[in-house]
Amino acid sequence: MSVKIALLGFGTVASGVPFLLKENHEKITQAAQDEIEIAKVLVRDDAEKEKLQAAGHNYNFVTNVDEIIEDKDIAIVVELMGRIEPAKTFITRALEAGKHVVSANKDLLAVHGSELLEIAQKHKVALYYEAAVAGGIPILRTLVNSLASDKVTKVLGVVNGTSNFMMTKMVEEGWTYEDALAEAQRLGYAESDPTNDVEGIDAAYKMVILSQFAFGMNIQFDQVGHKGISQITPQDVSVAQSLGYVIKLVGSIVETESGIAAEVTPTFLPKQHPLAGVNDVMNAVYVESIGIGESMYYGPGAGQKPTATSVVADLVRIVRRLKEGTIGKAFNEYSRPLKLAKPEDVKNNYYFSIKAPDATGQILRLSEIFNAEGASFKQILQEDSDGQFASVVIITHQVNQTQFKNLVEKLDSEANFELLNTFKVLGE
Ligand code: HSE
């Protein structure tokens, strides 16, 4: 006897699943305590089926999902189609038909995860999705299992490979945003519409899921602020470098006295911070907790074999649970009511890049504005630009979100100053 599974979609990641099942057969079978057999594969249409068959793929390809949903022999459905629909409908139908589901679909799980998990619970089936966050890094299971004894206080993540590749080019080689994007597209990292990757949306989906696992709180996607990398200029990058920082797109979740706060934003990381060395398409999740202290989980966030490794780990776990009769337990059992932090409790250092007239009294006026808001300067840098305007860069000591918002409003309303950019700065 073997456990029969069906794959929904046979793209890059899905084709890594049979690779692992074959190449690591002995270990997988020992861990799962059963054979795992790919019984059916759903593809879009006959043309795709013929193309795959011509390429030597010898599976039972079907083009109608009913052939999988109605097949009583199939125990587990692996959804690797991506996007919301039809994946959501197919997963819902599979769960309702009593099938266990493995998915790598972060967009879907971040937005409709609660609904799908409820359906899974109602039907006493498993819905696992290790691959949805940072593909090849086993971060969700690590939070569930290894950190079960620990209390997480902060999570920082470089969890979008495309934007990290671009930032690496911008930081290490001084490329512009546009050149970095063109190269990411040429190499196939960024899609023709790169919005989700470069605007922090993909990373924000991952923060939603990480909030549930690290903090037990079900934050909604629109409660995670996101700002992307498209506004970062070579000047921001070089100023950051001269002040001892590296800019990266960083997702953060912190727990304050009043609750949690999550956002994705370009962040100045001190060069010695572990995340500052995470380059190219690599991902990392950095965790602060009361037990371990600091830990970081590093690896590939996408790609065929890394992502398939997480998918197959979920499969192994489900098959083993089926054997042991413990199936139906939620992937993540940590759950607390959502409490969002008050803006006054969320504190960060900030970078302000300001264009000011090259005249006397400008720094004094800036000091007045920052003083009035109770924000003190940690670092300040002024450079003449063209004799008419000067570029002023200020890094503040910690200010809370309300102070930060007020500072931005005040600077925007001052006719003399043009606020070019603001970024978060990691530090005390
Ligand atoms: N588009 C994502 C990235 C990959 O660039 O990291 C999967 O989430």
CSV table of C-alpha atoms and ligand atoms in Angstrom, one decimal:
chain,number,residue,atom,x,y,z
A,1,MET,CA,0.0,0.0,0.0
A,2,SER,CA,1.1,3.5,-0.7
A,3,VAL,CA,-0.4,7.0,0.0
A,4,LYS,CA,-1.7,8.5,-3.2
A,5,ILE,CA,-1.3,12.2,-3.8
A,6,ALA,CA,-2.3,14.6,-6.6
A,7,LEU,CA,-0.4,17.6,-7.7
A,8,LEU,CA,-2.4,20.7,-8.8
A,9,GLY,CA,0.0,22.3,-11.3
A,10,PHE,CA,3.2,21.1,-12.8
A,11,GLY,CA,5.4,24.2,-12.9
A,12,THR,CA,8.9,24.7,-11.5
A,13,VAL,CA,8.2,23.7,-7.9
A,14,ALA,CA,5.9,20.8,-8.7
A,15,SER,CA,8.5,19.1,-10.9
A,16,GLY,CA,10.9,19.2,-7.9
A,17,VAL,CA,8.5,17.0,-5.9
A,18,PRO,CA,9.1,13.7,-7.9
A,19,PHE,CA,12.9,14.5,-7.9
A,20,LEU,CA,13.0,14.3,-4.1
A,21,LEU,CA,10.6,11.4,-3.8
A,22,LYS,CA,12.9,9.4,-6.1
A,23,GLU,CA,16.4,10.7,-5.0
A,24,ASN,CA,15.6,10.6,-1.3
A,25,HIS,CA,13.2,7.6,-1.4
A,26,GLU,CA,14.7,5.6,1.4
A,27,LYS,CA,14.8,8.4,4.0
A,28,ILE,CA,11.4,9.8,3.0
A,29,THR,CA,9.8,6.4,3.3
A,30,GLN,CA,11.4,5.8,6.7
A,31,ALA,CA,10.1,9.1,8.0
A,32,ALA,CA,6.7,8.8,6.5
A,33,GLN,CA,6.4,5.1,7.2
A,34,ASP,CA,4.7,4.6,3.9
A,35,GLU,CA,5.4,5.1,0.2
A,36,ILE,CA,4.2,8.3,-1.4
A,37,GLU,CA,2.9,7.9,-5.0
A,38,ILE,CA,1.9,10.7,-7.4
A,39,ALA,CA,-1.3,9.3,-8.7
A,40,LYS,CA,-2.6,12.3,-10.7
A,41,VAL,CA,-1.3,15.7,-11.9
A,42,LEU,CA,-3.7,18.5,-12.9
A,43,VAL,CA,-2.6,20.6,-15.8
A,44,ARG,CA,-4.3,23.5,-17.6
A,45,ASP,CA,-5.3,21.9,-20.9
A,46,ASP,CA,-4.4,19.2,-23.4
A,47,ALA,CA,-1.7,21.4,-24.9
A,48,GLU,CA,0.2,21.5,-21.6
A,49,LYS,CA,-0.4,17.8,-21.1
A,50,GLU,CA,1.1,17.0,-24.6
A,51,LYS,CA,4.0,19.3,-24.0
A,52,LEU,CA,4.8,17.6,-20.7
A,53,GLN,CA,4.4,14.1,-22.2
A,54,ALA,CA,6.7,15.1,-25.1
A,55,ALA,CA,9.3,16.2,-22.5
A,56,GLY,CA,9.2,12.7,-21.0
A,57,HIS,CA,7.0,13.3,-18.0
A,58,ASN,CA,5.1,10.1,-17.5
A,59,TYR,CA,2.2,10.9,-15.1
A,60,ASN,CA,-1.5,10.5,-15.2
A,61,PHE,CA,-2.2,14.0,-16.3
A,62,VAL,CA,-5.8,15.3,-16.0
A,63,THR,CA,-7.3,18.6,-17.0
A,64,ASN,CA,-10.5,18.5,-14.9
A,65,VAL,CA,-10.0,18.8,-11.1
A,66,ASP,CA,-13.1,16.7,-10.5
A,67,GLU,CA,-11.0,13.7,-11.5
A,68,ILE,CA,-8.9,14.4,-8.4
A,69,ILE,CA,-11.6,15.6,-6.0
A,70,GLU,CA,-13.9,12.7,-6.7
A,71,ASP,CA,-11.1,10.1,-6.6
A,72,LYS,CA,-11.5,8.4,-3.2
A,73,ASP,CA,-8.0,6.9,-3.4
A,74,ILE,CA,-6.3,10.2,-3.4
A,75,ALA,CA,-5.5,11.2,0.2
A,76,ILE,CA,-3.4,14.4,-0.3
A,77,VAL,CA,-3.7,17.3,-2.7
A,78,VAL,CA,-0.6,19.4,-3.3
A,79,GLU,CA,-1.5,22.9,-4.6
A,80,LEU,CA,1.3,24.6,-6.5
A,81,MET,CA,-0.7,26.7,-8.9
A,82,GLY,CA,-0.2,30.0,-7.1
A,83,ARG,CA,-2.6,33.1,-7.1
A,84,ILE,CA,-6.0,33.1,-5.5
A,85,GLU,CA,-8.3,31.5,-8.0
A,86,PRO,CA,-8.9,28.8,-9.0
A,87,ALA,CA,-6.5,27.6,-6.2
A,88,LYS,CA,-8.9,28.7,-3.4
A,89,THR,CA,-11.8,26.8,-4.9
A,90,PHE,CA,-9.8,23.7,-5.6
A,91,ILE,CA,-8.3,23.7,-2.0
A,92,THR,CA,-11.7,24.3,-0.5
A,93,ARG,CA,-13.2,21.4,-2.5
A,94,ALA,CA,-10.4,19.1,-1.7
A,95,LEU,CA,-10.7,19.8,2.1
A,96,GLU,CA,-14.4,19.4,2.0
A,97,ALA,CA,-13.9,16.0,0.2
A,98,GLY,CA,-11.8,14.9,3.2
A,99,LYS,CA,-8.4,15.3,1.5
A,100,HIS,CA,-5.4,16.8,3.2
A,101,VAL,CA,-3.8,19.7,1.5
A,102,VAL,CA,-0.2,21.0,1.1
A,103,SER,CA,0.2,24.4,-0.4
A,104,ALA,CA,3.0,26.9,-1.1
A,105,ASN,CA,0.5,29.7,-1.9
A,106,LYS,CA,1.4,32.6,0.4
A,107,ASP,CA,-0.9,35.1,-1.3
A,108,LEU,CA,-3.9,32.8,-0.7
A,109,LEU,CA,-2.9,31.7,2.8
A,110,ALA,CA,-2.2,35.3,3.9
A,111,VAL,CA,-5.5,36.6,2.7
A,112,HIS,CA,-7.9,33.5,3.1
A,113,GLY,CA,-5.8,31.3,5.4
A,114,SER,CA,-8.3,31.5,8.4
A,115,GLU,CA,-11.2,30.6,6.3
A,116,LEU,CA,-9.4,27.6,4.8
A,117,LEU,CA,-8.0,26.5,8.2
A,118,GLU,CA,-11.6,26.5,9.6
A,119,ILE,CA,-12.7,24.3,6.7
A,120,ALA,CA,-9.8,22.0,7.3
A,121,GLN,CA,-10.6,21.8,11.0
A,122,LYS,CA,-14.3,21.1,10.4
A,123,HIS,CA,-13.4,18.2,8.1
A,124,LYS,CA,-10.6,17.0,10.4
A,125,VAL,CA,-8.0,17.2,7.7
A,126,ALA,CA,-4.6,18.8,7.5
A,127,LEU,CA,-3.6,22.0,5.7
A,128,TYR,CA,0.2,22.5,5.8
A,129,TYR,CA,2.2,25.2,4.0
A,130,GLU,CA,5.8,25.3,5.1
A,131,ALA,CA,6.9,26.4,1.6
A,132,ALA,CA,4.7,29.6,1.8
A,133,VAL,CA,7.2,31.6,3.7
A,134,ALA,CA,10.8,31.8,2.5
A,135,GLY,CA,10.5,28.7,0.3
A,136,GLY,CA,13.4,26.5,1.3
A,137,ILE,CA,13.8,27.8,4.9
A,138,PRO,CA,12.0,25.6,7.4
A,139,ILE,CA,10.9,28.5,9.5
A,140,LEU,CA,7.3,27.8,10.2
A,141,ARG,CA,7.9,24.3,11.5
A,142,THR,CA,10.9,25.7,13.5
A,143,LEU,CA,8.6,28.2,15.2
A,144,VAL,CA,6.0,25.6,15.9
A,145,ASN,CA,8.3,22.9,17.2
A,146,SER,CA,11.7,24.1,18.2
A,147,LEU,CA,10.5,27.5,19.6
A,148,ALA,CA,7.4,26.1,21.3
A,149,SER,CA,9.2,26.7,24.6
A,150,ASP,CA,10.3,30.2,23.7
A,151,LYS,CA,8.6,33.5,23.6
A,152,VAL,CA,9.3,35.5,20.5
A,153,THR,CA,9.5,39.3,20.9
A,154,LYS,CA,10.7,40.3,17.4
A,155,VAL,CA,10.9,38.9,13.9
A,156,LEU,CA,12.8,40.6,11.1
A,157,GLY,CA,12.9,39.1,7.7
A,158,VAL,CA,14.6,39.5,4.4
A,159,VAL,CA,11.9,37.4,2.7
A,160,ASN,CA,11.7,38.6,-0.9
A,161,GLY,CA,14.5,37.3,-3.0
A,162,THR,CA,13.8,39.4,-6.1
A,163,SER,CA,14.0,42.7,-4.2
A,164,ASN,CA,17.0,41.5,-2.2
A,165,PHE,CA,18.8,40.6,-5.4
A,166,MET,CA,18.1,44.2,-6.6
A,167,MET,CA,19.1,45.8,-3.4
A,168,THR,CA,22.4,43.8,-3.5
A,169,LYS,CA,23.2,45.2,-6.9
A,170,MET,CA,22.2,48.7,-5.8
A,171,VAL,CA,24.3,48.5,-2.6
A,172,GLU,CA,27.3,46.6,-3.8
A,173,GLU,CA,27.6,47.9,-7.3
A,174,GLY,CA,25.9,51.2,-7.2
A,175,TRP,CA,23.2,50.3,-9.7
A,176,THR,CA,20.1,52.3,-10.1
A,177,TYR,CA,16.7,50.8,-9.2
A,178,GLU,CA,15.8,50.7,-12.9
A,179,ASP,CA,19.0,48.8,-13.9
A,180,ALA,CA,18.6,46.4,-11.0
A,181,LEU,CA,15.0,45.7,-12.0
A,182,ALA,CA,15.9,45.1,-15.7
A,183,GLU,CA,18.6,42.6,-14.6
A,184,ALA,CA,16.2,40.8,-12.2
A,185,GLN,CA,13.7,40.5,-15.1
A,186,ARG,CA,16.4,39.3,-17.5
A,187,LEU,CA,17.4,36.6,-15.0
A,188,GLY,CA,13.7,35.6,-14.5
A,189,TYR,CA,13.6,36.6,-10.9
A,190,ALA,CA,11.1,39.4,-11.3
A,191,GLU,CA,7.9,39.0,-13.3
A,192,SER,CA,7.0,41.4,-16.1
A,193,ASP,CA,4.7,43.1,-13.5
A,194,PRO,CA,7.1,43.2,-10.5
A,195,THR,CA,4.8,45.1,-8.2
A,196,ASN,CA,4.3,42.5,-5.5
A,197,ASP,CA,8.0,41.9,-5.2
A,198,VAL,CA,9.4,45.4,-5.3
A,199,GLU,CA,6.5,47.1,-3.4
A,200,GLY,CA,6.8,44.9,-0.4
A,201,ILE,CA,3.5,43.1,-1.0
A,202,ASP,CA,4.9,39.6,-1.3
A,203,ALA,CA,6.9,40.2,1.9
A,204,ALA,CA,3.8,41.6,3.7
A,205,TYR,CA,1.9,38.3,2.9
A,206,LYS,CA,4.8,36.4,4.5
A,207,MET,CA,4.7,38.7,7.6
A,208,VAL,CA,0.9,37.9,8.0
A,209,ILE,CA,1.8,34.2,8.1
A,210,LEU,CA,4.8,34.7,10.4
A,211,SER,CA,2.7,36.7,12.8
A,212,GLN,CA,0.4,33.7,13.3
A,213,PHE,CA,3.3,31.3,13.9
A,214,ALA,CA,5.6,33.6,15.9
A,215,PHE,CA,3.0,35.6,17.9
A,216,GLY,CA,-0.2,33.5,17.6
A,217,MET,CA,-2.0,36.5,16.2
A,218,ASN,CA,-4.0,36.7,13.1
A,219,ILE,CA,-3.0,40.1,11.7
A,220,GLN,CA,-4.8,41.0,8.4
A,221,PHE,CA,-2.8,41.9,5.3
A,222,ASP,CA,-4.1,45.5,5.3
A,223,GLN,CA,-2.8,45.9,8.9
A,224,VAL,CA,0.7,45.3,7.7
A,225,GLY,CA,2.1,48.5,6.3
A,226,HIS,CA,4.2,48.1,3.2
A,227,LYS,CA,6.6,50.4,1.4
A,228,GLY,CA,8.8,49.2,-1.5
A,229,ILE,CA,12.2,49.8,-2.8
A,230,SER,CA,11.3,51.8,-6.0
A,231,GLN,CA,12.0,55.2,-4.4
A,232,ILE,CA,15.5,54.3,-3.1
A,233,THR,CA,18.1,56.5,-4.9
A,234,PRO,CA,21.8,55.8,-5.4
A,235,GLN,CA,22.3,58.8,-3.1
A,236,ASP,CA,20.4,57.1,-0.3
A,237,VAL,CA,22.5,54.0,-0.8
A,238,SER,CA,25.8,55.8,-0.7
A,239,VAL,CA,24.8,57.9,2.4
A,240,ALA,CA,23.7,54.7,4.1
A,241,GLN,CA,27.1,53.2,3.3
A,242,SER,CA,29.1,56.2,4.6
A,243,LEU,CA,27.1,56.1,7.8
A,244,GLY,CA,27.8,52.4,8.3
A,245,TYR,CA,24.5,50.9,7.1
A,246,VAL,CA,23.2,48.6,4.3
A,247,ILE,CA,19.7,49.2,2.9
A,248,LYS,CA,17.5,46.2,2.5
A,249,LEU,CA,13.8,45.5,2.2
A,250,VAL,CA,13.0,44.2,5.7
A,251,GLY,CA,9.7,42.9,7.1
A,252,SER,CA,9.3,43.3,10.8
A,253,ILE,CA,6.9,42.1,13.5
A,254,VAL,CA,7.4,43.4,17.1
A,255,GLU,CA,5.4,42.9,20.2
A,256,THR,CA,5.1,45.9,22.4
A,257,GLU,CA,3.2,46.4,25.7
A,258,SER,CA,0.0,47.2,23.8
A,259,GLY,CA,0.2,44.6,21.0
A,260,ILE,CA,2.0,43.7,17.8
A,261,ALA,CA,3.1,45.9,14.9
A,262,ALA,CA,4.1,44.6,11.5
A,263,GLU,CA,5.4,46.3,8.4
A,264,VAL,CA,7.6,45.9,5.4
A,265,THR,CA,9.8,48.8,4.6
A,266,PRO,CA,13.3,49.6,3.3
A,267,THR,CA,15.5,49.6,6.4
A,268,PHE,CA,19.0,50.8,7.2
A,269,LEU,CA,20.7,47.8,8.8
A,270,PRO,CA,24.0,48.4,10.7
A,271,LYS,CA,26.7,46.6,8.7
A,272,GLN,CA,27.4,44.2,11.6
A,273,HIS,CA,23.7,43.1,11.8
A,274,PRO,CA,23.3,39.4,10.7
A,275,LEU,CA,20.7,40.4,8.1
A,276,ALA,CA,23.1,42.9,6.5
A,277,GLY,CA,25.1,40.0,5.0
A,278,VAL,CA,22.0,38.3,3.4
A,279,ASN,CA,22.6,39.0,-0.2
A,280,ASP,CA,21.4,38.2,-3.8
A,281,VAL,CA,18.3,36.1,-3.9
A,282,MET,CA,18.9,34.6,-0.4
A,283,ASN,CA,16.3,35.0,2.4
A,284,ALA,CA,16.7,35.0,6.1
A,285,VAL,CA,14.4,35.3,9.1
A,286,TYR,CA,16.0,36.8,12.3
A,287,VAL,CA,14.2,36.1,15.5
A,288,GLU,CA,14.6,37.6,19.0
A,289,SER,CA,13.2,35.6,21.8
A,290,ILE,CA,13.5,35.4,25.6
A,291,GLY,CA,15.0,32.0,25.5
A,292,ILE,CA,17.4,31.6,22.6
A,293,GLY,CA,18.0,35.3,22.4
A,294,GLU,CA,19.0,36.0,18.8
A,295,SER,CA,18.7,33.3,16.1
A,296,MET,CA,18.7,33.6,12.3
A,297,TYR,CA,17.4,31.1,9.7
A,298,TYR,CA,19.0,31.5,6.3
A,299,GLY,CA,18.5,29.9,3.0
A,300,PRO,CA,16.9,30.1,-0.5
A,301,GLY,CA,13.5,31.7,-0.5
A,302,ALA,CA,12.4,30.2,-3.8
A,303,GLY,CA,13.5,27.8,-6.5
A,304,GLN,CA,12.5,24.4,-7.6
A,305,LYS,CA,14.4,22.1,-5.2
A,306,PRO,CA,14.4,24.3,-2.1
A,307,THR,CA,10.7,24.9,-2.3
A,308,ALA,CA,9.9,21.3,-3.1
A,309,THR,CA,11.9,20.2,-0.1
A,310,SER,CA,9.5,22.1,2.2
A,311,VAL,CA,6.5,20.8,0.3
A,312,VAL,CA,7.7,17.2,0.6
A,313,ALA,CA,8.5,17.7,4.3
A,314,ASP,CA,4.8,18.6,4.7
A,315,LEU,CA,3.8,15.5,2.8
A,316,VAL,CA,6.0,13.3,5.0
A,317,ARG,CA,4.4,14.8,8.1
A,318,ILE,CA,0.9,14.2,6.9
A,319,VAL,CA,1.6,10.6,5.9
A,320,ARG,CA,3.2,9.9,9.2
A,321,ARG,CA,0.2,11.5,11.1
A,322,LEU,CA,-2.1,9.3,9.0
A,323,LYS,CA,-0.1,6.3,10.1
A,324,GLU,CA,-0.2,7.4,13.8
A,325,GLY,CA,-3.8,8.4,13.7
A,326,THR,CA,-3.0,12.0,14.8
A,327,ILE,CA,-4.1,13.6,11.6
A,328,GLY,CA,-6.3,16.7,11.8
A,329,LYS,CA,-4.1,18.6,14.3
A,330,ALA,CA,-3.5,22.1,13.1
A,331,PHE,CA,-0.1,23.0,11.6
A,332,ASN,CA,0.1,25.9,14.1
A,333,GLU,CA,-1.8,25.7,17.4
A,334,TYR,CA,-0.6,28.9,18.9
A,335,SER,CA,-3.5,31.4,18.9
A,336,ARG,CA,-4.2,34.6,20.9
A,337,PRO,CA,-6.6,37.4,20.2
A,338,LEU,CA,-5.1,40.0,17.9
A,339,LYS,CA,-3.9,43.1,19.7
A,340,LEU,CA,-2.4,45.8,17.6
A,341,ALA,CA,0.3,48.0,19.1
A,342,LYS,CA,-0.6,51.6,19.8
A,343,PRO,CA,1.5,53.9,17.5
A,344,GLU,CA,3.0,55.5,20.6
A,345,ASP,CA,4.5,52.2,21.6
A,346,VAL,CA,6.2,51.4,18.2
A,347,LYS,CA,9.6,53.1,18.2
A,348,ASN,CA,12.3,53.3,15.6
A,349,ASN,CA,15.2,55.4,14.5
A,350,TYR,CA,14.5,57.1,11.1
A,351,TYR,CA,16.5,58.5,8.2
A,352,PHE,CA,15.3,61.7,6.6
A,353,SER,CA,16.7,62.9,3.4
A,354,ILE,CA,15.9,66.6,2.9
A,355,LYS,CA,16.6,69.1,0.1
A,356,ALA,CA,17.1,72.5,1.7
A,357,PRO,CA,18.2,76.0,0.4
A,358,ASP,CA,21.9,76.4,0.8
A,359,ALA,CA,21.5,79.4,3.1
A,360,THR,CA,22.2,80.2,6.8
A,361,GLY,CA,19.7,79.1,9.4
A,362,GLN,CA,18.4,76.0,7.6
A,363,ILE,CA,19.9,73.5,10.1
A,364,LEU,CA,18.6,75.7,12.9
A,365,ARG,CA,15.1,75.5,11.5
A,366,LEU,CA,15.3,71.8,11.1
A,367,SER,CA,16.5,71.5,14.7
A,368,GLU,CA,13.4,73.5,15.8
A,369,ILE,CA,11.1,71.2,13.9
A,370,PHE,CA,12.6,68.0,15.3
A,371,ASN,CA,12.9,69.5,18.8
A,372,ALA,CA,9.3,70.5,18.8
A,373,GLU,CA,8.4,66.9,18.1
A,374,GLY,CA,10.7,65.6,20.9
A,375,ALA,CA,13.0,63.9,18.3
A,376,SER,CA,16.7,64.2,18.7
A,377,PHE,CA,19.4,63.8,16.0
A,378,LYS,CA,21.6,60.7,16.2
A,379,GLN,CA,23.6,61.6,13.0
A,380,ILE,CA,23.4,64.6,10.7
A,381,LEU,CA,25.2,65.1,7.4
A,382,GLN,CA,25.1,68.1,5.1
A,383,GLU,CA,26.5,68.3,1.6
A,384,ASP,CA,26.4,71.2,-0.8
A,385,SER,CA,24.8,70.2,-4.0
A,386,ASP,CA,24.9,73.0,-6.5
A,387,GLY,CA,25.4,76.2,-4.4
A,388,GLN,CA,21.7,76.8,-4.4
A,389,PHE,CA,20.5,73.7,-2.6
A,390,ALA,CA,22.1,71.5,0.1
A,391,SER,CA,21.3,67.9,0.8
A,392,VAL,CA,20.7,67.3,4.5
A,393,VAL,CA,20.5,63.8,6.0
A,394,ILE,CA,19.3,63.3,9.5
A,395,ILE,CA,19.1,60.0,11.4
A,396,THR,CA,17.0,60.4,14.5
A,397,HIS,CA,17.2,58.7,17.9
A,398,GLN,CA,14.1,56.6,18.6
A,399,VAL,CA,10.8,58.2,17.8
A,400,ASN,CA,7.4,56.6,17.9
A,401,GLN,CA,5.1,56.3,15.0
A,402,THR,CA,3.0,59.3,15.9
A,403,GLN,CA,6.1,61.5,16.2
A,404,PHE,CA,7.4,60.2,12.9
A,405,LYS,CA,4.1,60.9,11.1
A,406,ASN,CA,4.1,64.5,12.6
A,407,LEU,CA,7.6,65.1,11.5
A,408,VAL,CA,6.8,64.0,7.9
A,409,GLU,CA,3.8,66.3,7.8
A,410,LYS,CA,5.7,69.2,9.2
A,411,LEU,CA,8.6,68.8,6.8
A,412,ASP,CA,6.2,68.4,3.9
A,413,SER,CA,4.4,71.6,4.9
A,414,GLU,CA,7.6,73.7,5.1
A,415,ALA,CA,8.0,75.6,1.8
A,416,ASN,CA,11.8,75.8,2.2
A,417,PHE,CA,12.3,72.0,2.5
A,418,GLU,CA,11.7,69.2,0.2
A,419,LEU,CA,11.5,65.8,2.0
A,420,LEU,CA,13.1,63.4,-0.5
A,421,ASN,CA,12.9,60.1,1.3
A,422,THR,CA,12.4,58.6,4.8
A,423,PHE,CA,13.5,55.1,5.8
A,424,LYS,CA,13.5,53.1,9.0
A,425,VAL,CA,16.9,52.7,10.7
A,426,LEU,CA,17.7,49.7,12.9
A,427,GLY,CA,19.4,50.6,16.1
A,428,GLU,CA,18.9,51.9,19.6
B,1,HSE,N1,8.7,36.2,-5.6
B,1,HSE,C1,9.3,35.7,-4.4
B,1,HSE,C2,10.7,36.3,-4.2
B,1,HSE,C3,9.4,34.2,-4.4
B,1,HSE,O1,11.2,36.9,-5.0
B,1,HSE,O2,11.2,36.0,-3.1
B,1,HSE,C4,8.5,33.4,-3.7
B,1,HSE,O3,7.8,34.0,-2.6
